[in-house]
Amino acid sequence: MTEKIGVIGTPGKWSTEALADALEARTGYRQVIDMARATLDLETRALVCDGVDLCALDGLVVKKIAETYSPDALDRLEMLRVAEAMGVKIFSPATAILRLMDRLACTVTLVNAKVPMPPTTITEDVTAARSALDRYGSAVFKPLFSTKARGMVLLDADAPDAEAQIAAFKAANPVMYLQKKADLSGHDLGMVFLGGAYLCSYARVSQTGSWNTTIHSGGKYAPFEPDAALIELGRRAQAPFGLTFTTVDIALTPDGPIVFEVSAFGGYRGALEGCGIDAAALVAEHVHEAVTA
């Protein structure tokens, strides 16, 4: 019997296609699914995309639920919960990803697990936001739904237009999330886990003098070997979410390591370019074994 395992992602994108290729090599079946084209019929309990009923598949791997994080992406995950209820094995489970799409949901889970994070304030009050900025000296204002530092704004407390910038940020982000700017020393880390087990770590190294190290802002991947204590921190950070594949973003600061966030989908390119590890092949093997168990 050929197991039918589809990949939810962005058709044509490298990581989506690499994962689909790796699954096809193991099962002989290949299906890339763009959730923007999916239709859910609750009367018949069918979730159809390009003529394929996802509820009839053996498994689904979620590489990317949407090109950008937004509340709309949460609705796509809710649709996948119907497939889960019909017995389709989903990697990572829809409910696990739901807890990570909203930055605040991820942060609250990490804080409740006593994982060290940068000092953080969440408020809808511009006066409270200004007060927090004064305490921090310098802070990054972050949208609740974003990746690769998109939409983030770095503000200094002594900037002459600080109040105007806070007001502008609030106009697009009614709930303001701001974190004290951390001293990254030009790099931060991505710590990769599969099924809760540690795989590797890579560094994202700034090449442009940008305040963030994301590849989107010109950063480059480099190898990194963490000690046992740092690996344990990464393990504790990802443990509450129950993800199949993930990357934990960690910074080494003068006051000790801190965690920024846990990725809903993991860094396939970072694992390959920073660690020399084919994460797509490892995820495909993990998923195939789980589906056939």
Coordinates of C-alpha atoms in Angstrom, one line a residue:
M1 CA 0.0 0.0 0.0
T2 CA 1.2 3.5 -0.9
E3 CA 0.9 6.0 1.9
K4 CA -0.6 9.2 0.7
I5 CA 1.2 12.0 2.6
G6 CA 0.7 15.6 1.4
V7 CA 2.8 18.7 2.0
I8 CA 1.0 21.9 3.0
G9 CA 3.2 24.8 1.9
T10 CA 4.0 27.2 -0.9
P11 CA 4.2 25.6 -4.3
G12 CA 7.6 26.3 -6.0
K13 CA 9.4 27.3 -2.8
W14 CA 12.5 25.4 -2.1
S15 CA 11.7 23.9 1.4
T16 CA 8.2 22.9 0.3
E17 CA 9.4 21.1 -2.8
A18 CA 12.3 19.5 -1.0
L19 CA 10.0 18.0 1.6
A20 CA 7.6 16.8 -1.1
D21 CA 10.5 15.2 -3.0
A22 CA 11.7 13.5 0.1
L23 CA 8.2 12.1 0.9
E24 CA 7.8 11.0 -2.7
A25 CA 11.0 9.1 -2.6
R26 CA 9.6 7.1 0.4
T27 CA 6.0 6.6 -0.7
G28 CA 5.8 7.2 -4.4
Y29 CA 3.1 9.8 -3.8
R30 CA 3.5 13.5 -4.2
Q31 CA 1.0 16.3 -3.4
V32 CA 1.8 19.9 -2.6
I33 CA -1.2 21.8 -1.1
D34 CA -1.7 25.5 -1.0
M35 CA -4.3 26.2 1.7
A36 CA -5.4 29.3 -0.1
R37 CA -7.1 27.0 -2.6
A38 CA -8.7 24.7 -0.1
T39 CA -12.5 24.5 0.6
L40 CA -14.1 23.0 3.7
D41 CA -17.6 21.5 3.4
L42 CA -18.7 20.8 7.0
E43 CA -21.8 19.0 5.9
T44 CA -19.8 16.3 4.1
R45 CA -16.7 16.8 6.2
A46 CA -14.6 17.2 3.1
L47 CA -11.5 19.5 2.9
V48 CA -10.8 19.7 -0.8
C49 CA -7.8 21.3 -2.6
D50 CA -7.2 21.0 -6.3
G51 CA -9.6 18.0 -6.5
V52 CA -7.9 16.1 -3.6
D53 CA -9.9 15.5 -0.3
L54 CA -7.3 16.1 2.4
C55 CA -9.5 14.2 4.8
A56 CA -8.8 11.0 2.7
L57 CA -5.0 11.2 3.0
D58 CA -2.9 9.2 5.4
G59 CA -0.9 12.2 6.6
L60 CA -0.2 15.9 6.1
V61 CA 3.1 17.8 6.8
V62 CA 2.6 21.5 7.4
K63 CA 5.6 23.3 6.0
K64 CA 3.9 26.7 5.7
I65 CA 0.3 27.5 6.4
A66 CA 0.5 30.9 4.7
E67 CA 3.1 33.2 3.2
T68 CA 2.6 35.7 6.0
Y69 CA 1.4 35.2 9.6
S70 CA -2.1 36.7 10.1
P71 CA -5.4 35.9 11.9
D72 CA -6.5 34.4 8.5
A73 CA -3.8 31.8 8.8
L74 CA -5.4 30.7 12.1
D75 CA -8.6 29.9 10.2
R76 CA -6.6 27.6 7.8
L77 CA -5.4 25.7 10.8
E78 CA -8.9 25.4 12.2
M79 CA -9.9 23.8 8.8
L80 CA -7.1 21.3 9.3
R81 CA -8.6 20.3 12.6
V82 CA -11.4 18.7 10.7
A83 CA -8.9 16.5 8.8
E84 CA -7.4 15.5 12.2
A85 CA -10.8 14.5 13.5
M86 CA -11.2 12.3 10.5
G87 CA -8.1 10.4 11.4
V88 CA -5.5 12.2 9.2
K89 CA -2.1 12.4 11.0
I90 CA -0.8 15.9 10.8
F91 CA 2.8 17.0 11.5
S92 CA 2.9 19.3 13.4
P93 CA -0.6 19.0 14.8
A94 CA -2.9 22.0 14.0
T95 CA -3.5 22.8 17.7
A96 CA 0.3 22.9 18.3
I97 CA 0.9 25.4 15.4
L98 CA -2.1 27.5 16.6
R99 CA -0.3 28.2 19.8
L100 CA 2.7 29.7 17.9
M101 CA 1.2 31.8 15.1
D102 CA 0.4 34.6 17.6
R103 CA 3.6 36.0 19.1
L104 CA 1.9 36.7 22.4
A105 CA 0.5 33.1 22.7
C106 CA 4.1 31.8 22.2
T107 CA 5.5 34.3 24.7
V108 CA 3.0 33.5 27.4
T109 CA 3.7 29.8 27.1
L110 CA 7.4 30.3 27.3
V111 CA 7.1 32.6 30.4
N112 CA 4.8 30.1 32.1
A113 CA 7.4 27.4 31.5
K114 CA 10.0 29.7 33.2
V115 CA 12.1 30.0 30.0
P116 CA 14.3 33.2 30.1
M117 CA 13.2 35.9 27.7
P118 CA 13.9 39.6 27.2
P119 CA 11.9 42.0 29.4
T120 CA 8.6 42.3 27.6
T121 CA 5.6 44.6 27.8
I122 CA 2.2 44.1 26.2
T123 CA -0.2 47.0 26.2
E124 CA -2.9 48.9 24.3
D125 CA -2.0 52.1 26.1
V126 CA 0.5 54.5 24.4
T127 CA 1.4 56.0 27.8
A128 CA 2.3 52.6 29.2
A129 CA 4.3 51.8 26.1
R130 CA 6.2 55.1 26.5
S131 CA 6.9 54.2 30.1
A132 CA 8.2 50.8 29.2
L133 CA 10.4 52.3 26.5
D134 CA 11.9 54.7 29.1
R135 CA 12.6 51.7 31.4
Y136 CA 14.2 49.7 28.6
G137 CA 16.2 52.5 27.0
S138 CA 15.8 50.8 23.6
A139 CA 13.1 48.4 22.6
V140 CA 11.8 46.5 19.6
F141 CA 8.1 46.9 18.9
K142 CA 6.9 43.7 17.3
P143 CA 3.6 42.9 15.5
L144 CA 1.8 39.9 17.0
F145 CA 1.7 38.2 13.6
S146 CA 5.0 38.4 11.7
T147 CA 8.2 36.5 10.8
K148 CA 11.8 37.4 9.9
A149 CA 11.5 40.7 11.7
R150 CA 8.9 42.0 9.2
G151 CA 7.0 45.0 10.6
M152 CA 9.3 45.3 13.7
V153 CA 10.4 48.8 14.7
L154 CA 13.5 49.6 16.9
L155 CA 12.9 52.7 19.1
D156 CA 15.2 54.6 21.4
A157 CA 13.8 56.3 24.5
D158 CA 15.7 59.5 23.7
A159 CA 14.5 59.7 20.1
P160 CA 12.8 63.1 19.5
D161 CA 9.9 61.5 17.7
A162 CA 9.5 58.5 20.0
E163 CA 5.8 59.4 20.8
A164 CA 5.0 59.8 17.2
Q165 CA 6.6 56.5 16.3
I166 CA 4.7 54.7 19.1
A167 CA 1.5 56.2 17.8
A168 CA 2.2 55.1 14.3
F169 CA 3.0 51.6 15.4
K170 CA -0.2 51.4 17.4
A171 CA -2.2 52.6 14.4
A172 CA -1.3 49.3 12.7
N173 CA -0.9 47.2 15.9
P174 CA -3.7 48.0 18.5
V175 CA -2.1 45.5 20.9
M176 CA 1.5 46.7 21.3
Y177 CA 4.2 44.1 22.0
L178 CA 7.6 45.5 22.9
Q179 CA 10.8 43.9 24.1
K180 CA 13.9 45.4 25.5
K181 CA 16.6 45.3 22.8
A182 CA 19.1 42.6 23.6
D183 CA 22.8 42.8 23.0
L184 CA 23.2 40.1 20.3
S185 CA 26.9 40.8 19.6
G186 CA 26.1 40.5 15.9
H187 CA 24.6 37.0 15.9
D188 CA 21.9 34.8 17.4
L189 CA 21.2 31.0 17.2
G190 CA 18.7 28.7 15.7
M191 CA 18.5 25.4 17.7
V192 CA 16.8 22.6 15.7
F193 CA 14.6 19.8 17.1
L194 CA 12.8 16.9 15.5
G195 CA 10.2 15.0 17.5
G196 CA 11.6 16.8 20.6
A197 CA 15.1 15.4 20.0
Y198 CA 18.0 17.8 19.4
L199 CA 19.5 17.8 15.9
C200 CA 21.9 20.8 15.5
S201 CA 22.4 24.5 16.0
Y202 CA 23.4 27.2 13.6
A203 CA 24.2 30.9 14.0
R204 CA 22.6 33.8 12.1
V205 CA 25.4 36.3 11.7
S206 CA 24.7 39.9 10.7
Q207 CA 26.5 41.1 7.6
T208 CA 25.0 44.6 7.2
G209 CA 25.1 46.2 10.7
S210 CA 21.3 45.7 11.0
W211 CA 20.0 45.5 14.5
N212 CA 18.5 42.1 13.7
T213 CA 20.3 39.1 12.2
T214 CA 17.6 37.6 10.1
I215 CA 18.4 36.3 6.6
H216 CA 15.7 38.6 5.4
S217 CA 17.9 41.5 6.6
G218 CA 21.1 40.1 5.1
G219 CA 22.3 37.7 7.8
K220 CA 24.2 34.6 6.9
Y221 CA 24.1 31.1 8.4
A222 CA 27.2 29.7 10.2
P223 CA 27.9 26.5 12.2
F224 CA 27.6 26.7 16.0
E225 CA 28.3 24.1 18.7
P226 CA 26.3 24.7 21.9
D227 CA 27.1 23.3 25.3
A228 CA 24.8 20.8 27.1
A229 CA 23.2 23.6 29.2
L230 CA 22.3 25.6 26.2
I231 CA 20.8 22.5 24.5
E232 CA 18.8 21.8 27.6
L233 CA 17.4 25.4 27.5
G234 CA 16.3 24.9 23.9
R235 CA 14.7 21.6 24.8
R236 CA 12.8 23.2 27.6
A237 CA 11.6 26.0 25.3
Q238 CA 10.2 23.7 22.6
A239 CA 8.8 21.0 24.9
P240 CA 5.4 22.7 25.8
F241 CA 4.4 23.0 22.1
G242 CA 4.6 19.4 21.0
L243 CA 5.9 20.2 17.5
T244 CA 7.2 17.7 14.9
F245 CA 10.0 20.0 13.7
T246 CA 11.0 23.3 15.1
T247 CA 13.7 25.9 15.6
V248 CA 14.2 27.7 18.9
D249 CA 15.6 31.2 18.5
I250 CA 18.2 31.9 21.2
A251 CA 20.5 34.8 21.9
L252 CA 23.7 34.8 24.0
T253 CA 23.7 38.0 26.0
P254 CA 26.1 39.4 28.7
D255 CA 23.4 38.4 31.2
G256 CA 23.0 34.9 29.9
P257 CA 21.1 33.1 27.2
I258 CA 17.5 34.2 26.4
V259 CA 14.9 32.7 24.1
F260 CA 13.0 34.9 21.6
E261 CA 10.6 32.5 20.2
V262 CA 9.9 28.9 19.0
S263 CA 9.2 28.5 15.3
A264 CA 5.9 27.0 14.2
F265 CA 7.6 25.4 11.1
G266 CA 11.4 25.2 11.7
G267 CA 14.4 26.3 9.7
Y268 CA 15.1 23.9 6.9
R269 CA 17.5 26.1 5.0
G270 CA 19.3 27.1 8.3
A271 CA 19.8 23.4 9.1
L272 CA 21.2 22.7 5.7
E273 CA 23.4 25.7 5.2
G274 CA 24.4 26.2 8.8
C275 CA 24.7 22.5 9.9
G276 CA 25.0 20.5 6.7
I277 CA 21.8 18.6 7.7
D278 CA 19.1 17.7 5.2
A279 CA 16.1 18.4 7.5
A280 CA 13.6 17.6 4.7
A281 CA 14.9 14.0 4.5
L282 CA 14.9 13.6 8.3
V283 CA 11.4 15.0 8.6
A284 CA 10.1 12.8 5.8
E285 CA 11.6 9.7 7.4
H286 CA 10.1 10.7 10.8
V287 CA 6.7 11.3 9.3
H288 CA 6.7 8.1 7.2
E289 CA 7.6 6.0 10.2
A290 CA 4.8 7.6 12.2
V291 CA 2.2 7.1 9.5
T292 CA 3.1 3.5 8.9
A293 CA 3.5 2.6 12.6

